[in-house]
Coordinates of C-alpha atoms in Angstrom, one line a residue:
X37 CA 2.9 8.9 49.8
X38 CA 0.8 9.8 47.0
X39 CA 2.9 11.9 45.4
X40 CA 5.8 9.2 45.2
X41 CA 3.4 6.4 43.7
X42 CA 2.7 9.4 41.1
X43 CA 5.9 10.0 40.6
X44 CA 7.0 6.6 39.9
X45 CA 4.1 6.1 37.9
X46 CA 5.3 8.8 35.5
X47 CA 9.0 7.8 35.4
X48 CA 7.8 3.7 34.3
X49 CA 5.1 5.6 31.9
X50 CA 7.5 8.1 30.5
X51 CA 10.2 5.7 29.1
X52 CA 8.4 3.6 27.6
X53 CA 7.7 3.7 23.7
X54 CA 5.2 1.7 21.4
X55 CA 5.2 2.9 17.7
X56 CA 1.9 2.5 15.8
X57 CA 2.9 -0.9 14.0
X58 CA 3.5 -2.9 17.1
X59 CA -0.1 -3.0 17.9
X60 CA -1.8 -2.4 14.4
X61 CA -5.8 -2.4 14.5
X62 CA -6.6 -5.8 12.8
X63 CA -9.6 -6.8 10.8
X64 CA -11.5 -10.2 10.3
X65 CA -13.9 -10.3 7.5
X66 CA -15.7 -13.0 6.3
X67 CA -18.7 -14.5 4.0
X68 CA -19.3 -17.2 1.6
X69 CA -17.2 -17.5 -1.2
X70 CA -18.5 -14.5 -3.8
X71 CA -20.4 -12.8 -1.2
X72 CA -18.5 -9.4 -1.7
X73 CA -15.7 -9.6 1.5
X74 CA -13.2 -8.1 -1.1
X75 CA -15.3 -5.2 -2.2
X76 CA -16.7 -4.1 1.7
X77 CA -12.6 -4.6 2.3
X78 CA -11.5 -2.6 -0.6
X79 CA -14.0 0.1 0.3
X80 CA -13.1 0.3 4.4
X81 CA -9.4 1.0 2.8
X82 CA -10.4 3.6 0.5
X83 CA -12.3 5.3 3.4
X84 CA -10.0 5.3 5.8
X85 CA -7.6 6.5 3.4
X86 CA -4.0 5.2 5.4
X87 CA -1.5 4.0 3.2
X88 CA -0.2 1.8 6.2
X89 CA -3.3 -0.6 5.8
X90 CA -2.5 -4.4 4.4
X91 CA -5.0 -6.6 2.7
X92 CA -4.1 -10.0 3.7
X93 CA -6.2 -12.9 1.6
X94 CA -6.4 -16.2 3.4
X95 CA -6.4 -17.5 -0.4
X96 CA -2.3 -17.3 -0.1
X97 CA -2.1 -19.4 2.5
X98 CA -3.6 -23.4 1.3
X99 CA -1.2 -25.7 1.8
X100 CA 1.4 -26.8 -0.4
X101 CA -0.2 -29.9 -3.3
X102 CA 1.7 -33.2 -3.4
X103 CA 1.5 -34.6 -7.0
X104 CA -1.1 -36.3 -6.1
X105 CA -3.7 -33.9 -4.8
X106 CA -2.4 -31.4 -8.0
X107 CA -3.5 -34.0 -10.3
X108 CA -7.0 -33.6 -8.5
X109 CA -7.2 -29.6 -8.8
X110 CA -6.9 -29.8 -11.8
X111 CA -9.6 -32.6 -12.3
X112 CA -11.7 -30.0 -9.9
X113 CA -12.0 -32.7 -7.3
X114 CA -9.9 -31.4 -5.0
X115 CA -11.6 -29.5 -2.0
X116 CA -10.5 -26.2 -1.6
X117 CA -13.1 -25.1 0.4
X118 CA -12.7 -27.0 3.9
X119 CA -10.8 -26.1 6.5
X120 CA -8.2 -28.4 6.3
X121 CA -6.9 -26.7 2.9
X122 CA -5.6 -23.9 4.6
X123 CA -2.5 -24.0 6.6
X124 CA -3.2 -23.0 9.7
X125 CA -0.1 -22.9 11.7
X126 CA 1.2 -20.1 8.5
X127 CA -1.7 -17.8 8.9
X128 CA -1.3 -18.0 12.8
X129 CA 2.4 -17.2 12.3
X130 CA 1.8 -14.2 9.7
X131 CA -0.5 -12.6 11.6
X132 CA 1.2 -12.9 15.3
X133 CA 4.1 -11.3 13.5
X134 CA 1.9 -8.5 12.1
X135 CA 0.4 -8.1 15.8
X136 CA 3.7 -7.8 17.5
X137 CA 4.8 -5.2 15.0
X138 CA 7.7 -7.3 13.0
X139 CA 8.6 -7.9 9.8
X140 CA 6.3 -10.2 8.2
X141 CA 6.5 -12.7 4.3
X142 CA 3.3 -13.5 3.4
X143 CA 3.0 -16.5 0.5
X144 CA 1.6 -16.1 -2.8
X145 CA -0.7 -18.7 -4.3
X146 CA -1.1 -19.3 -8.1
X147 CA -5.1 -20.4 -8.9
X148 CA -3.9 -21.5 -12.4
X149 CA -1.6 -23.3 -10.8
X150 CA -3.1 -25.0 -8.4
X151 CA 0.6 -24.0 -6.0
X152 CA 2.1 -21.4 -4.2
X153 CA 4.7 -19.4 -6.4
X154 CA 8.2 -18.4 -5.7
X155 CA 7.0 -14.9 -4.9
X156 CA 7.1 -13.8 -1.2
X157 CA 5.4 -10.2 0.3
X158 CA 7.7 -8.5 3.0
X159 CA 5.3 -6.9 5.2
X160 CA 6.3 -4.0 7.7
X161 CA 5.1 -1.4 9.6
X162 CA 1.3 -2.1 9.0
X163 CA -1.3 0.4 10.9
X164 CA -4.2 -1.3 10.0
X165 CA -4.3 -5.1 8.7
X166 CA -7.5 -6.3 7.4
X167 CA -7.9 -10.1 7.1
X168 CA -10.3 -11.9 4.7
X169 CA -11.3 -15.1 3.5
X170 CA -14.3 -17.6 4.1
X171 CA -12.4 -19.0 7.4
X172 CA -11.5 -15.7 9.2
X173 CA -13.7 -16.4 12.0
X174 CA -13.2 -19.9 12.3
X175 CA -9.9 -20.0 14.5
X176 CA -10.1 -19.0 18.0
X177 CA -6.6 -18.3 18.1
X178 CA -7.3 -16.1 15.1
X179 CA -10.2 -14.5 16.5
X180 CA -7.9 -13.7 19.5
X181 CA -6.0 -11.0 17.5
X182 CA -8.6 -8.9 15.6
X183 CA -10.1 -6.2 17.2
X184 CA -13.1 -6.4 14.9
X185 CA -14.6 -8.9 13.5
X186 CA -16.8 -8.8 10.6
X187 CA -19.4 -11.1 8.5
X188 CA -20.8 -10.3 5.0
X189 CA -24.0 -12.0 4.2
X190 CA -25.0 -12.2 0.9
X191 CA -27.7 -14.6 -0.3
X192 CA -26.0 -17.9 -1.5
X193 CA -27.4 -17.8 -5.2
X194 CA -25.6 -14.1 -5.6
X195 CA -22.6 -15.8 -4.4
X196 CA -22.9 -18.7 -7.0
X197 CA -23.7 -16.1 -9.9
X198 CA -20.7 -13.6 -8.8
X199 CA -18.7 -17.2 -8.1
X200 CA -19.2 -18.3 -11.6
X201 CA -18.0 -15.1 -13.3
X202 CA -15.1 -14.6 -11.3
X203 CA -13.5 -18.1 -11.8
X204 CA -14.3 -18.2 -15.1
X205 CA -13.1 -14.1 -16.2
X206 CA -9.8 -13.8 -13.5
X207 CA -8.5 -17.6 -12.6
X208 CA -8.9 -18.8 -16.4
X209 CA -11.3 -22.1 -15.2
X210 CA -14.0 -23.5 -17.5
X211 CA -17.4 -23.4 -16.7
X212 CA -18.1 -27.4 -16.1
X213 CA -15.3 -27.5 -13.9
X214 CA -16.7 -24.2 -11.4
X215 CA -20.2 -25.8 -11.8
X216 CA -18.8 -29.3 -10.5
X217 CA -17.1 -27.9 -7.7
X218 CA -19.6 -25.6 -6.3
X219 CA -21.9 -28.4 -6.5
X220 CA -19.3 -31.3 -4.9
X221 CA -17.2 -28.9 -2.8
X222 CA -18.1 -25.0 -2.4
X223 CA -22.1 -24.9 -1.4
X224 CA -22.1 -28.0 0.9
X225 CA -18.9 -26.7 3.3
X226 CA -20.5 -23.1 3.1
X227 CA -24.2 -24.9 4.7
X228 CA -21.9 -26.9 7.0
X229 CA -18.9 -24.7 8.2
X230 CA -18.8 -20.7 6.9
X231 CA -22.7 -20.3 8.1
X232 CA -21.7 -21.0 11.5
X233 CA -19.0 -18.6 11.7
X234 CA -21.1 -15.8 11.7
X235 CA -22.1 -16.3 15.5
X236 CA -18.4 -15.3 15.9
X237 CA -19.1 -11.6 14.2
X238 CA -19.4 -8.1 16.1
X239 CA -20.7 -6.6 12.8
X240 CA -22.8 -8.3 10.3
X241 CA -23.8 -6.9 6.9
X242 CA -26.4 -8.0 5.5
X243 CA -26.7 -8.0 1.0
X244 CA -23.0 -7.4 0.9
X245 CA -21.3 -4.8 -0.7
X246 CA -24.3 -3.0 -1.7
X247 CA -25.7 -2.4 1.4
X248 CA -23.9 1.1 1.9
X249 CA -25.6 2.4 4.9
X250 CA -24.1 -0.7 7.2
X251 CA -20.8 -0.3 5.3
X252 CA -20.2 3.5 5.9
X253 CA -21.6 3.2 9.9
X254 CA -18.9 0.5 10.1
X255 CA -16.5 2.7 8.5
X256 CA -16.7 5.4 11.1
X257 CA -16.4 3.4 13.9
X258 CA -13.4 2.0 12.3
X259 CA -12.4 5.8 11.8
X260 CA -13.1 6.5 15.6
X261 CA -10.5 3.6 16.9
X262 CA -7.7 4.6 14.8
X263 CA -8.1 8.0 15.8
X264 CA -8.1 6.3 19.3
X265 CA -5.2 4.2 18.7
X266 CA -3.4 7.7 17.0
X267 CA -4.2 9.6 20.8
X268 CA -2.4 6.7 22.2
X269 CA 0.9 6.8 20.4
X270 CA 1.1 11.1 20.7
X271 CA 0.9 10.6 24.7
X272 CA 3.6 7.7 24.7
X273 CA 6.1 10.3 22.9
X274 CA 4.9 13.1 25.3
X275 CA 5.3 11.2 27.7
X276 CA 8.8 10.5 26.7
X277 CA 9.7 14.3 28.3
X278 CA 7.9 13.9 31.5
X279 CA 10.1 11.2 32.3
X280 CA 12.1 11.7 35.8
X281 CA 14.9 10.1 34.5
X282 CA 18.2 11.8 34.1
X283 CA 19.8 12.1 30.9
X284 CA 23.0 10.1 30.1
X285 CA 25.1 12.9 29.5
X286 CA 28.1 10.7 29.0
X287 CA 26.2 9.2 25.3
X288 CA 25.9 13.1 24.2
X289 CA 29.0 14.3 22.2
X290 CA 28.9 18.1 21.6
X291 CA 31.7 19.6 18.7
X292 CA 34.0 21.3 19.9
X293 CA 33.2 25.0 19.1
X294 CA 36.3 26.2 17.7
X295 CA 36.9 29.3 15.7
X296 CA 36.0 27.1 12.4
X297 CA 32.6 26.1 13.9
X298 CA 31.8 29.5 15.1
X299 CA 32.5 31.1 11.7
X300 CA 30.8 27.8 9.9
X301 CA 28.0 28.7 12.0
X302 CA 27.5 32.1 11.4
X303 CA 27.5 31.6 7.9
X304 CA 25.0 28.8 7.7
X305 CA 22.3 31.0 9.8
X306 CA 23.1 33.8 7.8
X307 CA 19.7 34.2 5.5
X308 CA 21.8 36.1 2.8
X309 CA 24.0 33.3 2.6
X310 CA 24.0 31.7 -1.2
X311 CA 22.8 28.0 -1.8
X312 CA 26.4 27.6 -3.4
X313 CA 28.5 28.7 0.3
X314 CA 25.6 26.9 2.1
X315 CA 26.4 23.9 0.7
X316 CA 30.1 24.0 0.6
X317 CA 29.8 25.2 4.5
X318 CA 27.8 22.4 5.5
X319 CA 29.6 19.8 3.6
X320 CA 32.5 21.0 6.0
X321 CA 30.5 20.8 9.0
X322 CA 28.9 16.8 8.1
X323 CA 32.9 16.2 7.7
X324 CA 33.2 17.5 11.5
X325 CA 30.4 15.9 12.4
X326 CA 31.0 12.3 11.1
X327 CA 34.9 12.3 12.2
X328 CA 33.1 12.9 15.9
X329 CA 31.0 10.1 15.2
X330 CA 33.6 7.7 14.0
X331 CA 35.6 8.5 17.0
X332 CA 33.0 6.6 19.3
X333 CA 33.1 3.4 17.0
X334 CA 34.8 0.6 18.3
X335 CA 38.5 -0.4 17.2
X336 CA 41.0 -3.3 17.6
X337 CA 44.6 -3.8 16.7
X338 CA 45.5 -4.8 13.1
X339 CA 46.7 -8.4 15.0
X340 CA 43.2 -8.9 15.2
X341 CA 42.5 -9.2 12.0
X342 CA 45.5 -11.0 10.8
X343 CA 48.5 -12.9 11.9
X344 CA 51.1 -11.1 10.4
X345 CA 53.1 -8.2 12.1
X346 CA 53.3 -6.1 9.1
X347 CA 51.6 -6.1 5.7
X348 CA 53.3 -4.6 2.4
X349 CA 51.0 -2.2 0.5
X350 CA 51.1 -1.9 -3.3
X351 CA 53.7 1.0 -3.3
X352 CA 55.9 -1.4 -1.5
X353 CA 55.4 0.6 1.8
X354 CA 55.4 -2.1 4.6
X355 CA 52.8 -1.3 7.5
X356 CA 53.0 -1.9 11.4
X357 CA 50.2 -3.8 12.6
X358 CA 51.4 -3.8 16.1
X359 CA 50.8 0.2 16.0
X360 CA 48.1 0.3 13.6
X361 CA 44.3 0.1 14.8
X362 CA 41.6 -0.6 12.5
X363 CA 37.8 -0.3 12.9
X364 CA 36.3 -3.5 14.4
X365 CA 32.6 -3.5 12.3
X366 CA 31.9 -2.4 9.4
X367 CA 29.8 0.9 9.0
X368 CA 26.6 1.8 8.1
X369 CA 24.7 5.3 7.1
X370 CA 21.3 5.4 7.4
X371 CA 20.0 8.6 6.2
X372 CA 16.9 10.5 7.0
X373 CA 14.6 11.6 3.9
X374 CA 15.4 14.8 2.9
X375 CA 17.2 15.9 6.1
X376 CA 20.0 13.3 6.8
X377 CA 20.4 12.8 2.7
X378 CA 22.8 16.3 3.1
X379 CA 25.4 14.1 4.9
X380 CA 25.5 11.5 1.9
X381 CA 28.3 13.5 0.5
X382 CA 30.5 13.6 3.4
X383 CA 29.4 10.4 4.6
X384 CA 31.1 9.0 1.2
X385 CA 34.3 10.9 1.9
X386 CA 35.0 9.5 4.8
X387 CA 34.3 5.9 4.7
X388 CA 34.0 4.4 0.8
X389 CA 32.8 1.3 1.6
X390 CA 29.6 2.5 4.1
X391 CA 26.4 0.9 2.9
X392 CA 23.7 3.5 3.0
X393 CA 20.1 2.8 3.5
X394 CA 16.4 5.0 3.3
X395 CA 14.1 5.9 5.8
X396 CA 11.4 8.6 5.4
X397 CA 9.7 9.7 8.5
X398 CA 7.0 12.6 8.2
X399 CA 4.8 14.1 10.7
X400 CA 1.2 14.3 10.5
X401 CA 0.4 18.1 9.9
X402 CA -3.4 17.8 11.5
X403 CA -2.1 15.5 14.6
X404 CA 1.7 15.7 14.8
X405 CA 2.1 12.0 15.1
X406 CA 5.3 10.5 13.1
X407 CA 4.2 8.3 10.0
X408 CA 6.8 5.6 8.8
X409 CA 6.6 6.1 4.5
X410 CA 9.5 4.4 3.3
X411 CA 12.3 2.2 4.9
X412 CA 15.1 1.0 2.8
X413 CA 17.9 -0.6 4.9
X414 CA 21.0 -2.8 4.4
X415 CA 21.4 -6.1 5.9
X416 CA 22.6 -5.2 9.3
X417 CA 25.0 -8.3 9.3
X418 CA 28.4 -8.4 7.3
X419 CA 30.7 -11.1 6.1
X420 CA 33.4 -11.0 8.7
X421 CA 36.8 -9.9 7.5
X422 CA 39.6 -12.3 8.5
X423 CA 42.1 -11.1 5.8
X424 CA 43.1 -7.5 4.4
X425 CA 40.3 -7.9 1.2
X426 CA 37.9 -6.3 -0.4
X427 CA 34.4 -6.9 1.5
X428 CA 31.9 -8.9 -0.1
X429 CA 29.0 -7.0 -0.8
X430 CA 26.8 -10.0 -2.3
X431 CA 23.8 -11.5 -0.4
X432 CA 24.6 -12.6 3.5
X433 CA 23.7 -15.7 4.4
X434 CA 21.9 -15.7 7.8
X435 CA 22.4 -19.0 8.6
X436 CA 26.1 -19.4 9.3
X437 CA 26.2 -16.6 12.0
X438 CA 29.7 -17.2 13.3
X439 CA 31.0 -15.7 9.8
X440 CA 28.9 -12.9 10.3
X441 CA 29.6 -9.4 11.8
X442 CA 26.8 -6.3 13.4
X443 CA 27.5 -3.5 11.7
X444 CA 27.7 0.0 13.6
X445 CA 25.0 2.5 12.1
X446 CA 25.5 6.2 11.5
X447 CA 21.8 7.9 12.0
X448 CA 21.8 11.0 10.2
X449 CA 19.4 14.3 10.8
X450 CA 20.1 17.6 10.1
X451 CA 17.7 18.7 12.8
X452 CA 16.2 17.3 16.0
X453 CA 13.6 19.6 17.3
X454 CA 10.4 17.3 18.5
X455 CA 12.5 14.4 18.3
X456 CA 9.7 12.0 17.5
X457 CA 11.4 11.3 14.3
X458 CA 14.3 10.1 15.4
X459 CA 13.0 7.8 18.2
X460 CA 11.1 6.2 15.6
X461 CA 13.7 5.6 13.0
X462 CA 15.8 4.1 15.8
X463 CA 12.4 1.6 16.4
X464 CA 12.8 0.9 13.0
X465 CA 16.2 0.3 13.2
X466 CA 16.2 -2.1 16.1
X467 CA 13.1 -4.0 14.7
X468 CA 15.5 -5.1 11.6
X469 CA 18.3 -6.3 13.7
X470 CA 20.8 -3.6 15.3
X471 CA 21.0 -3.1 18.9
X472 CA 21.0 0.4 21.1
X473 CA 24.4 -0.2 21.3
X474 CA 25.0 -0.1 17.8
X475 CA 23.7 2.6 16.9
X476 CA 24.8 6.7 16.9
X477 CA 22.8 9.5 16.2
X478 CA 24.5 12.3 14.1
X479 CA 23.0 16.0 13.9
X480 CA 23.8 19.6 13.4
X481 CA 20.9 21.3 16.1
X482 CA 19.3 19.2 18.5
X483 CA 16.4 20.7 21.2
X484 CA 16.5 20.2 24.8
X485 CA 13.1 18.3 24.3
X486 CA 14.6 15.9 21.5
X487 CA 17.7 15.3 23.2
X488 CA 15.7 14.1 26.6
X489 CA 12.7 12.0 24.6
X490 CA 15.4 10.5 22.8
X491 CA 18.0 9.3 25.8
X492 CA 14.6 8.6 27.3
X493 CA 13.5 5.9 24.9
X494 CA 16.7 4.7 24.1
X495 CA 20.2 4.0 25.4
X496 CA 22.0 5.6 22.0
X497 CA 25.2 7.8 21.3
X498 CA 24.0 11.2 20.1
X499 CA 26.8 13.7 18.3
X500 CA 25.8 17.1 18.1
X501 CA 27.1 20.1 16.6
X502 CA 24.4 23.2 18.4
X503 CA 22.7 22.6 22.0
X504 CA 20.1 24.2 23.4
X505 CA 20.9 26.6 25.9
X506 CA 18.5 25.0 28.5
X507 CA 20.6 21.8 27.7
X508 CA 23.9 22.9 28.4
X509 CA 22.8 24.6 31.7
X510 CA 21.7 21.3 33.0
X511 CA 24.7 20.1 31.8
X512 CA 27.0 22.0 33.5
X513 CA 25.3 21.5 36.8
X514 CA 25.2 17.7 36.2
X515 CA 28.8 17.5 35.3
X516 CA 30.2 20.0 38.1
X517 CA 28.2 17.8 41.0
X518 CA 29.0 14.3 39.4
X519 CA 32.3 15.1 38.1
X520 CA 33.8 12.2 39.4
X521 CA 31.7 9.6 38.4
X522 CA 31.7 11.5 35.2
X523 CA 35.3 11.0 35.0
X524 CA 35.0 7.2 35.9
X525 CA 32.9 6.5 33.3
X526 CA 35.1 8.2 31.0
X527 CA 37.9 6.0 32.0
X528 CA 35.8 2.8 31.8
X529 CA 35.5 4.2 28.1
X530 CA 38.6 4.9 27.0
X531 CA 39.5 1.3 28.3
X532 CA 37.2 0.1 25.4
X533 CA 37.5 2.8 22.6
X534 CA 41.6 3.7 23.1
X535 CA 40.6 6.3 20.1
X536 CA 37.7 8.3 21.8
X537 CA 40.0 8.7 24.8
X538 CA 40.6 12.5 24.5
X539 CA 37.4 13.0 23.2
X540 CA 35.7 11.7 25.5
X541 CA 37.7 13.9 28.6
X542 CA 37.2 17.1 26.4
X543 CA 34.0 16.8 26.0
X544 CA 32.8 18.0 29.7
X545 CA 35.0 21.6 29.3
X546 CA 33.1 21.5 25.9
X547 CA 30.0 21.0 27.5
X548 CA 31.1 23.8 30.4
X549 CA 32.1 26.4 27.7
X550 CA 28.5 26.3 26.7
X551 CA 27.3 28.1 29.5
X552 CA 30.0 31.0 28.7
X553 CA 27.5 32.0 26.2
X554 CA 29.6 30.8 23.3
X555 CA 27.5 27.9 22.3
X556 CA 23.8 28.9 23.6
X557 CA 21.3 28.7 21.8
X558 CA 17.4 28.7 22.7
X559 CA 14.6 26.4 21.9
X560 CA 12.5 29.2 20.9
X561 CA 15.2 30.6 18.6
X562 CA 14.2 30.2 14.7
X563 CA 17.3 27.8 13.8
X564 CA 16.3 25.7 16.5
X565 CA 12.8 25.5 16.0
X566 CA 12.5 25.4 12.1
X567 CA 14.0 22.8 9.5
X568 CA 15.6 25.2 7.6
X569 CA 18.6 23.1 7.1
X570 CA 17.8 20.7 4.0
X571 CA 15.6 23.7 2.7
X572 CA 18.5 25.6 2.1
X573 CA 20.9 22.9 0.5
X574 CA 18.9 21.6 -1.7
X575 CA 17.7 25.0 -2.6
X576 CA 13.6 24.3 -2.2
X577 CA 13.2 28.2 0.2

């Protein structure tokens, strides 16, 4: 009995993945106005030293001035400094977005100005996001979020002195108007409503930014969670191979190894092989590779698209819609920094048109946890194609969705060996808009641990060109016990995707001939358990 409740309790654990930014460690710091809660933030960011840490200033988000209440900023006898000034409802927004890991704009307010400007911040995959301003602690649906909370108390004539020279020096104000509003405005609401926020602290520092001994003990226990937090996210991905789930064997699409592949392949792993055949071999095999790929997109009849039988091309040669099939989205490359950049080439071959976007994934080399850098993607949405025309490659307008199209997206690797790359690109992916469904993962060498953290985390197709020989063992015995539900899926599958028909019935003998030997390959083997891949092409070994 035990032993099953175990059991199940590793199979719900296992499949379940949470990437660092959907629960980032948030921080609440605030002090009277000039009392230093930029400097202790500033410092806590240089210590910690994580490039995934967001500075959020509740100064961004006042509300909006009417004429009226403009004309009196600029008179200085507007007040800035109660709580009503701030929009509320925005900051709860911003930051509930930042807590639940998605993409976030944050305004930005003009002090000259006295308004917010047409700027916007796109925030995404934040670690760490520290929150400061003289209200952070005021909102109990605020204070619900952070996971620290922090008050610097500096003595209220520093403030006024550091208050003076700041307004004056970076907002461009004179020196009656600061002194009119600190007296009207700034020190009454700080007696009457910042002072009582500090009961709402778990850290208080007392003199500010130059009390270093507080700061640097508050440092390291910020240093302790995140190293916490960074424990977590490494057991969800091991976890992610403990899982007793089976692998979906009929999303995993192995090349055919044909006498091509096998002399392609020989030549790639050859070490004496010169950067020039490498490439030119390679650039052969991405061709395989994304033909595969585009074989399990889905298609629809050229009627579809038009209403016409035939069309007449520009060299007068009139085309058959009846018999011709055309793809039914639009396609999308996304391409793994540096590894999946080796299929650009190809990828530009074969389809034109693709839109390509940027992600750059890199391990930690002290933890081994995955660390999002970059992200550059394409709207995932396209301008629906009604005619034979050029597509539209302007700005998409979100609003009128019916017009609007998913795009499939291409995933490109050259190697999968942890896997923990790829399961968080495909996060990444789905966070900006495409579904599991949409999505197909494209590689030469894939591990048997990658491929099963993978399919457990995510329902995706996966096109491979080498197997493990582990993998294909399990294979075999999965196909020749379930080969007829094996073959019923494959004929539920060629109902929607005429084109991967044959494919799709090949690819259990190609999965079978694995097992001959021809294909095997080992985890332990140096191909499949170094990135070796983009090295060679672009020439860095």
């Amino acid at each position: 009995m035990n032993n099953n409740r175990r059991r199940s309790s590793l199979s719900s654990e296992a499949c379940k993945y949470v990437p660092p930014w959907s629960s980032p460690y948030i921080i609440g710091i605030a002090g009277l106005s000039g009392s230093g809660k930029t400097t202790v933030a500033q410092q806590i960011i240089k210590a910690i030293n994580t490039p995934w840490t967001v500075l959020l200033s509740m100064d961004n988000f006042y509300k909006p001035l009417n004429k009226e209440m403009s004309e009196s900023a600029f008179k200085n006898e507007y007040d800035f400094d109660h709580p009503d000034a701030l929009d509320w409802d925005s900051v709860f927004n911003c930051l509930k977005n930042l807590k639940e890991g998605n993409r976030t704009e944050i305004p930005v307010y003009s002090f000259s100005k006295h308004d917010r400007t047409d700027k916007i911040l796109n925030i995404y995959g934040a670690n760490v996001v520290i929150l400061e301003g003289i209200y952070t602690l005021w909102d109990q649906k605020l204070l619900d979020f952070m996971d620290c909370k922090i008050f610097v108390d500096t003595d209220i004539d520093i403030c006024y002195s550091r208050r003076l020279l700041r307004d004056i020096v970076q907002r461009g104000r004179d020196l009656p108007g600061v002194i009119k509003q600190w007296d009207s405005f700034v020190k009454p609401n700080a007696i009457s409503y910042v002072l009582p926020t500090m009961n709402n602290a778990d850290i208080i520092i007392p003199r500010g930014s130059d009390n270093s001994i507080a700061i640097n003990i508050l440092i390291e226990h910020i240093k302790k969670q995140l190293i916490i937090k960074s424990k977590q996210h490494l057991s969800y991905l091991n976890n992610l191979g403990k899982s007793l789930k089976p692998i979906p064997w009929n999303n995993i699409y192995l090349l055919p190894f044909t006498n091509q592949l096998k002399v392609i392949k020989t030549i790639i792993l050859n070490k004496s092989t010169s950067n020039d055949n490498f490439v030119f071999y390679f650039d052969r095999l991405a061709n395989l590779l994304i033909t595969e790929a585009l074989d399990h997109v889905t298609y629809k009849n050229g009627l579809q698209f038009n209403n016409k039988k035939s069309i007449k091309t520009p060299i007068n040669y009139e085309l058959d819609l009846i018999k011709t099939i055309f793809q039914d989205r639009p396609i999308t490359g996304v391409c793994m920094i540096r590894g999946g950049d080796i299929f650009s080439r190809a990828l530009r071959r074969n389809i034109p048109a693709a839109r390509i976007g940027k992600l750059l994934i890199q391990t930690d080399s002290l933890t081994g946890e995955p660390q999002l850098h970059t992200e550059k993607l394409p709207n995932p949405y396209h301008k629906r194609i009604n005619e034979f025309e050029d597509q539209n490659e302007g700005e998409v307008d979100d609003e009128n969705k019916d017009n609007l199209i998913r795009s499939n997206v291409l995933l490109f690797d050259a190697q999968m060996i942890s896997g923990v790359a790829i399961i968080m690109a495909i996060k990444v992916l789905l966070d900006n808009g495409w579904l599991e469904e949409d999505i197909i993962v494209v590689c030469y060498a894939a591990t048997e641990k990658s491929i099963k953290r993978v399919t457990n985390a995510f329902n995706v197709k996966i096109v491979v060109g080498c197997l493990s020989l582990g993998m294909a063992c399990q294979t075999v015995a999965i196909e020749e016990e379930n080969e007829q539900q094996v073959q019923n899926l494959q004929n539920i599958n060629s109902n929607s995707n005429s084109n991967s028909n044959s494919n799709s019935n090949s690819n259990s003998n190609i999965l079978k001939n694995t097992i001959n030997g021809d294909t095997g390959d080992n985890d332990t083997d140096w191909w499949m358990c170094n990135r070796f891949i983009d090295e060679r092409y672009y020439g860095t070994v």
